[in-house]
PDB file of C-alpha atoms and ligand atoms in Angstrom:
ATOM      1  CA  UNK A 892      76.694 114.959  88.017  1.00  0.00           C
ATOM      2  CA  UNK A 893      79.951 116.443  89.897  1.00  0.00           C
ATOM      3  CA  UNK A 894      78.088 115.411  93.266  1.00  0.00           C
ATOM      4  CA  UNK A 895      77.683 111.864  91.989  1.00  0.00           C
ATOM      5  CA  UNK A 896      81.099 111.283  91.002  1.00  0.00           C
ATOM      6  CA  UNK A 897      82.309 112.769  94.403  1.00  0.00           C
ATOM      7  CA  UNK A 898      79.749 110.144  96.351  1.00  0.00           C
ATOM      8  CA  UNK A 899      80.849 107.110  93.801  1.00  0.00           C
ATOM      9  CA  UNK A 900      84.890 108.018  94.550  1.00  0.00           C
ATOM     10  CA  UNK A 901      83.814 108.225  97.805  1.00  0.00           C
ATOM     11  CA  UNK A 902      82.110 104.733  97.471  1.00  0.00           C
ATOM     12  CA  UNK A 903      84.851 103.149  95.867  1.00  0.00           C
ATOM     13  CA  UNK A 904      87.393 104.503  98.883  1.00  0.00           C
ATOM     14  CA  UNK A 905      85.519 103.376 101.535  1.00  0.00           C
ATOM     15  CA  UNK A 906      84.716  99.749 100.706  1.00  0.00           C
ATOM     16  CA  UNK A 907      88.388  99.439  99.728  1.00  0.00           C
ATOM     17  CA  UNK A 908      88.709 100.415 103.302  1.00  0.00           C
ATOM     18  CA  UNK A 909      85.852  98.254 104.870  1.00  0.00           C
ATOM     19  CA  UNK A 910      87.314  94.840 102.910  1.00  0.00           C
ATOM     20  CA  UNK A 911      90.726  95.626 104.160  1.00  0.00           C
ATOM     21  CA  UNK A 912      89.601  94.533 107.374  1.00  0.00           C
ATOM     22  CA  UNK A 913      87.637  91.804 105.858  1.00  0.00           C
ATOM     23  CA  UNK A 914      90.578  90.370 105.066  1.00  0.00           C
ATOM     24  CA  UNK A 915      93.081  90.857 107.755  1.00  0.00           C
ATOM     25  CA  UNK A 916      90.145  90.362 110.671  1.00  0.00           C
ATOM     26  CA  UNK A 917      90.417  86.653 109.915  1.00  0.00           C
ATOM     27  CA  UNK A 918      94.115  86.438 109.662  1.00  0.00           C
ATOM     28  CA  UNK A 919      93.744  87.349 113.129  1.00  0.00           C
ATOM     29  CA  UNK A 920      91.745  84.489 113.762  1.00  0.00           C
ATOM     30  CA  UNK A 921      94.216  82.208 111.905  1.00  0.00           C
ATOM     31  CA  UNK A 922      96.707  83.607 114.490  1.00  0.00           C
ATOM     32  CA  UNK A 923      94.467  83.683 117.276  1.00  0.00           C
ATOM     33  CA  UNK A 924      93.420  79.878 116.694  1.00  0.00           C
ATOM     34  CA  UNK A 925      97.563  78.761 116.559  1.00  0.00           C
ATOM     35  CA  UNK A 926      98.326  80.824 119.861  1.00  0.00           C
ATOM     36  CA  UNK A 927      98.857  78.696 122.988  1.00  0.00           C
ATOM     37  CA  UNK A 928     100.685  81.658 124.795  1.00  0.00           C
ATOM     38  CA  UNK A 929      97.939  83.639 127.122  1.00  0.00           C
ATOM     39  CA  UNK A 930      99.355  87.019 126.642  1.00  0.00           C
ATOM     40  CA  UNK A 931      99.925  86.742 123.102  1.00  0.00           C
ATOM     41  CA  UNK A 932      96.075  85.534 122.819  1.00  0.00           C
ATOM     42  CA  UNK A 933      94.971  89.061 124.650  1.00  0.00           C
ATOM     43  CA  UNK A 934      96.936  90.820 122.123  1.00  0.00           C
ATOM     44  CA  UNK A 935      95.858  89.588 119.303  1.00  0.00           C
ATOM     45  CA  UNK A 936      91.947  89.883 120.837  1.00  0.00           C
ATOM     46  CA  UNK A 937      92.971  93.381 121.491  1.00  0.00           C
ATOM     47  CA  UNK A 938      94.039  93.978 117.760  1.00  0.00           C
ATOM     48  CA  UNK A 939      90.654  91.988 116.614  1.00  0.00           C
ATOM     49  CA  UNK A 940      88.342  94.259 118.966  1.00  0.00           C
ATOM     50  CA  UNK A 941      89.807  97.157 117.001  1.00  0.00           C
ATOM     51  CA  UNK A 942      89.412  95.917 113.947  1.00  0.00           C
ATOM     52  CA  UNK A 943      86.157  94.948 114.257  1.00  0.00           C
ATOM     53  CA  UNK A 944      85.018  98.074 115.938  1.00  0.00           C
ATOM     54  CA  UNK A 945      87.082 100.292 112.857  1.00  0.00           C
ATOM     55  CA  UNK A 946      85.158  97.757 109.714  1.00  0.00           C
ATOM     56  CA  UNK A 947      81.604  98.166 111.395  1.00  0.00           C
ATOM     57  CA  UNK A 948      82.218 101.810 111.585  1.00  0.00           C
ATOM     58  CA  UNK A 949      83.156 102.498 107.812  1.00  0.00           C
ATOM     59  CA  UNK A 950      81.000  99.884 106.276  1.00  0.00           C
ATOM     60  CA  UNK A 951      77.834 102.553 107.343  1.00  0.00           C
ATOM     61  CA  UNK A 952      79.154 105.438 104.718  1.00  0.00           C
ATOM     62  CA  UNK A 953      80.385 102.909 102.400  1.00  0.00           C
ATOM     63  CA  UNK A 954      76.968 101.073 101.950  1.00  0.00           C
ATOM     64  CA  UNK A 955      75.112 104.601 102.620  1.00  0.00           C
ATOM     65  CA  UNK A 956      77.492 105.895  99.489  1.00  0.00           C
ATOM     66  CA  UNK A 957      76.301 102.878  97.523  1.00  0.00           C
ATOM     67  CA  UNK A 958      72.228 103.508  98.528  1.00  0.00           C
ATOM     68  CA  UNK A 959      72.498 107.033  97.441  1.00  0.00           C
ATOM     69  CA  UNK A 960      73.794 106.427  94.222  1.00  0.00           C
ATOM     70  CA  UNK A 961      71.133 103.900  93.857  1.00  0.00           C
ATOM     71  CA  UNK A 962      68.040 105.582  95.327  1.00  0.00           C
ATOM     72  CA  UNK A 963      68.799 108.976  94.808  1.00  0.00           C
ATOM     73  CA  UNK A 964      70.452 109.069  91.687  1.00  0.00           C
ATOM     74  CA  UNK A 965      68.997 105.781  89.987  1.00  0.00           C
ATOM     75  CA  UNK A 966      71.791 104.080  88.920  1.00  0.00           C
ATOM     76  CA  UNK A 967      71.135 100.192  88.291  1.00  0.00           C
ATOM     77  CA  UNK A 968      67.148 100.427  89.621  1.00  0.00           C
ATOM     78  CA  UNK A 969      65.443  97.839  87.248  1.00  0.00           C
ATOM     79  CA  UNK A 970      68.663  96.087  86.050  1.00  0.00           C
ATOM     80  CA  UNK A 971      69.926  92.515  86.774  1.00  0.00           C
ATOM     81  CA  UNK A 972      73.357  93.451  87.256  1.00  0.00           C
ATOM     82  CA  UNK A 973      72.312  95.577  90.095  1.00  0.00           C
ATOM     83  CA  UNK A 974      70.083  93.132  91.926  1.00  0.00           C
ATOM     84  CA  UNK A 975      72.992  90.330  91.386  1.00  0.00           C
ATOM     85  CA  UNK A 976      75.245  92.785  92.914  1.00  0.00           C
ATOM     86  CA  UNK A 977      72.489  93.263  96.229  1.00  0.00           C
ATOM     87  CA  UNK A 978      72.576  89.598  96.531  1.00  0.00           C
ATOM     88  CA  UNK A 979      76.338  89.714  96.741  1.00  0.00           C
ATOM     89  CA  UNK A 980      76.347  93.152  99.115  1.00  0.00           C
ATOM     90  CA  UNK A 981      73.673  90.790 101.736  1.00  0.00           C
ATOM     91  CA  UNK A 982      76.098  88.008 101.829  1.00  0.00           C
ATOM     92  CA  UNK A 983      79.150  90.231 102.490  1.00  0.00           C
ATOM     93  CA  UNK A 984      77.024  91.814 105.140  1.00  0.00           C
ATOM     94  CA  UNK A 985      75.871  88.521 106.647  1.00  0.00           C
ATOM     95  CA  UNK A 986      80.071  87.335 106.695  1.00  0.00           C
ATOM     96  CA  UNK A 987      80.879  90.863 108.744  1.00  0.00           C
ATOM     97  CA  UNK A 988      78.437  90.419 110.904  1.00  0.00           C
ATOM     98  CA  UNK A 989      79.707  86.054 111.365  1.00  0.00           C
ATOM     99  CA  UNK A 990      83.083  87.618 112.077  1.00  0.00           C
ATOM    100  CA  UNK A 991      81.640  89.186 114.845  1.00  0.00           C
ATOM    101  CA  UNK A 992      80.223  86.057 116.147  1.00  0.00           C
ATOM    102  CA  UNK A 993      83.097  84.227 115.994  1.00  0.00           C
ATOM    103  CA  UNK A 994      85.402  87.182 117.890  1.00  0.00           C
ATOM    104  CA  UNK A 995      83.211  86.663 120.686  1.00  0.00           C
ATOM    105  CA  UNK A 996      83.706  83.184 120.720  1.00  0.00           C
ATOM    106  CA  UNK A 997      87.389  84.128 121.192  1.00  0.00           C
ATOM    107  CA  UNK A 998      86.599  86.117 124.090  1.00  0.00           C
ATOM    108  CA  UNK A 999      85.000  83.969 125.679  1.00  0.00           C
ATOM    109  CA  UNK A1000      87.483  81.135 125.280  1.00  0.00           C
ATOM    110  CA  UNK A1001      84.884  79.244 123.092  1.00  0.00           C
ATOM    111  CA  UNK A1002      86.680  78.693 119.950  1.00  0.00           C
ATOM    112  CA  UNK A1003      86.738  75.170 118.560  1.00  0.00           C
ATOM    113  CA  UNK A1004      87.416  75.437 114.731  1.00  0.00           C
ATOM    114  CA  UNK A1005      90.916  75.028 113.703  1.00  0.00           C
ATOM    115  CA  UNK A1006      93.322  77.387 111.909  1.00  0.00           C
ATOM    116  CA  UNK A1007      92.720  75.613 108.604  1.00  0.00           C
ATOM    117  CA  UNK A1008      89.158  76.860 108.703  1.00  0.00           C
ATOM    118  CA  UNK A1009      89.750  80.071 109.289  1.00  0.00           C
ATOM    119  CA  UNK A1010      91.957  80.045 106.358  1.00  0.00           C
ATOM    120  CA  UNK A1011      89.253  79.048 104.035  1.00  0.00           C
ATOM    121  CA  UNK A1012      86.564  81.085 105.281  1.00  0.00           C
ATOM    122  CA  UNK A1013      89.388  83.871 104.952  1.00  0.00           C
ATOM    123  CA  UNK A1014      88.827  83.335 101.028  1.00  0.00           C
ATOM    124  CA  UNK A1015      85.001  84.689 100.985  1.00  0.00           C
ATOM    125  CA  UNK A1016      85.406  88.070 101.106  1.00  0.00           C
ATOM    126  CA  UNK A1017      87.834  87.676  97.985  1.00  0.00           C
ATOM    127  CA  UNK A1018      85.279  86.161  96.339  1.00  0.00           C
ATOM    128  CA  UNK A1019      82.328  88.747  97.463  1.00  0.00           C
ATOM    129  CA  UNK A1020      84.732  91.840  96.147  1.00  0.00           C
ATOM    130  CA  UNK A1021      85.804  89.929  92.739  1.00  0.00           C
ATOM    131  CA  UNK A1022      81.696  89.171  91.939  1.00  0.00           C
ATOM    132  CA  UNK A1023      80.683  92.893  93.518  1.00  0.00           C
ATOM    133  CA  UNK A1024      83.450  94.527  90.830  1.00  0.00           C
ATOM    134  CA  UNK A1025      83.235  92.568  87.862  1.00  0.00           C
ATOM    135  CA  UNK A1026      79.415  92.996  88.321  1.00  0.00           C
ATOM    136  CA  UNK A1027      79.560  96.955  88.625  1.00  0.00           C
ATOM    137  CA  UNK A1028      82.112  97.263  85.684  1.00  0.00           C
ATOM    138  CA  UNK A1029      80.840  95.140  83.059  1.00  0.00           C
ATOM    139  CA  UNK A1030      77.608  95.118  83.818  1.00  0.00           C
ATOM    140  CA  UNK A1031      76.235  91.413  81.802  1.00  0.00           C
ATOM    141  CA  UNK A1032      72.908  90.935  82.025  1.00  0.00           C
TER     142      UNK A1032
HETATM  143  C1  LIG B1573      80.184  94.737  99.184  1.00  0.00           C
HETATM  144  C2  LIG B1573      79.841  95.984  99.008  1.00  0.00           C
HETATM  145  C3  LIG B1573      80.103  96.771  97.748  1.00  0.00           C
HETATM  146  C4  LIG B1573      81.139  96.702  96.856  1.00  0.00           C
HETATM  147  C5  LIG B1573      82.361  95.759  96.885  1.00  0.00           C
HETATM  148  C6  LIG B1573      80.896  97.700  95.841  1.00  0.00           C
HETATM  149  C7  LIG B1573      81.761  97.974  94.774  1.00  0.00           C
HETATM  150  C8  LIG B1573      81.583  98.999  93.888  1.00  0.00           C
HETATM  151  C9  LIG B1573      82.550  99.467  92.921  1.00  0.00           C
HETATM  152  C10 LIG B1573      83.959  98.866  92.723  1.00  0.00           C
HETATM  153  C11 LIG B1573      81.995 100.495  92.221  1.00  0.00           C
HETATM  154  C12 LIG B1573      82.624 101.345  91.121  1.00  0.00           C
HETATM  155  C13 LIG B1573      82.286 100.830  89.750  1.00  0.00           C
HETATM  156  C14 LIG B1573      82.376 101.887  88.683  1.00  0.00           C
HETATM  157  O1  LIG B1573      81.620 102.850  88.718  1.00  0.00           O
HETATM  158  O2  LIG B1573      83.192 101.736  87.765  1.00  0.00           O
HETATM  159  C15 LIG B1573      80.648 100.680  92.724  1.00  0.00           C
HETATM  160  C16 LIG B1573      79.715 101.571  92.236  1.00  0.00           C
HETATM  161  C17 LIG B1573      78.394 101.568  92.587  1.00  0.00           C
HETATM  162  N1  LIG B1573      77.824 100.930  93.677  1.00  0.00           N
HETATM  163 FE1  LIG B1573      78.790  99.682  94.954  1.00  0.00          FE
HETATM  164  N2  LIG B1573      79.705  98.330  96.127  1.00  0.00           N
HETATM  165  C18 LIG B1573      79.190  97.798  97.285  1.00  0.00           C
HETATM  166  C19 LIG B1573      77.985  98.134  97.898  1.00  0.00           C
HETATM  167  C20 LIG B1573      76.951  98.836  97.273  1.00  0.00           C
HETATM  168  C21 LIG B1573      75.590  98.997  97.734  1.00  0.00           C
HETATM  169  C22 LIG B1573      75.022  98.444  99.055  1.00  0.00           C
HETATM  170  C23 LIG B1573      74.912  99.703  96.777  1.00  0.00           C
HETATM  171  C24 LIG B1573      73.464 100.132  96.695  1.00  0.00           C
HETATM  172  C25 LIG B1573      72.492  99.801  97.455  1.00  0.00           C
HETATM  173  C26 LIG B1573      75.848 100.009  95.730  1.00  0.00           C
HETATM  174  C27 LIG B1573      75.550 100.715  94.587  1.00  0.00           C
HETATM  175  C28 LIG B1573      76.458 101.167  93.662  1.00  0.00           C
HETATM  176  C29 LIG B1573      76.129 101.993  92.526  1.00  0.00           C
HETATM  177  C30 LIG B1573      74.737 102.461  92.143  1.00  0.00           C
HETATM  178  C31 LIG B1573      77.341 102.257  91.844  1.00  0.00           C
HETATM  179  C32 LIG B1573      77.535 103.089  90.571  1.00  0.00           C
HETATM  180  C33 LIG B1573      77.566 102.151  89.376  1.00  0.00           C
HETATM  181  C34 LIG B1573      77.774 102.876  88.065  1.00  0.00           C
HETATM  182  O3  LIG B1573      78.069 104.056  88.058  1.00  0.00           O
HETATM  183  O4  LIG B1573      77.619 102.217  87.020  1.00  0.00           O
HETATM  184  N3  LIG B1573      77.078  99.482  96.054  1.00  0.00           N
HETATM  185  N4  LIG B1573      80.423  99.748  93.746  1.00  0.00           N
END
């Protein structure tokens, strides 16, 4: 019981951490799709890079937190809340890994959207976290 509430905290810490970046990864974008100045652009592809490199790495433990509670101690297995929440966790996983599609578009110079979409697709992740938590908490159905 003490072990589970250790791995849940744990949980809870590091996909605060991992959606930190998945929201400030495509402010950079928002930025990066405004710039006209060249070395402004490598900074800001310099401070993506990072970011990018920093979200993959801490969305491992913070899904492999999630897993455990799930496989190994059984939380949600059977219950609708808990498959909703899956469905949610795939999407999220699918926008990380788009983000890192689109910074290599940067790179390369092969960016064509404009900052306006980048501030909408920005919004997701809100969305992702807001479903993921009320989903968890009150479990509805
Ligand atoms: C987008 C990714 C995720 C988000 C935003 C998220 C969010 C949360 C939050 C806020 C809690 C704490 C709720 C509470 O106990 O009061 C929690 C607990 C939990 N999470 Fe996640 N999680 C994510 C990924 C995952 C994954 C991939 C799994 C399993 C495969 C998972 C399984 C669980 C379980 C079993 C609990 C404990 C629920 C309970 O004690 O009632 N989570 N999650």
């Amino acid at each position: 019981m003490a072990l589970m509430l250790w791995i849940k905290s744990l949980h809870i810490v590091l996909v605060a951490s991992w959606f930190a970046g998945l929201f400030y990864l495509p402010r950079i974008f928002v930025n990066l799709a405004m710039e006209t100045d060249a070395a402004a652009t490598q900074r800001l592809l310099q401070m993506a890079r990072k970011l990018f490199r920093f979200m993959t790495f801490i969305a491992v433990p913070a899904l492999a937190c999630g897993v455990w509670l799930f496989l190994v101690v059984g939380i949600g297995q059977g219950q609708g809340w808990m498959h909703a929440k899956l469905g949610i966790v795939a999407l999220v996983i699918i926008y990380h890994a788009y983000c890192g599609v689109l910074l290599g578009r940067f790179q390369r110079g092969e960016n064509k959207r404009s900052h306006k979409w980048y501030r909408m697709y920005n919004e997701f992740p809100v969305l992702g976290l807001l479903g993921a938590t009320l989903l968890v908490v009150l479990k509805p159905f």
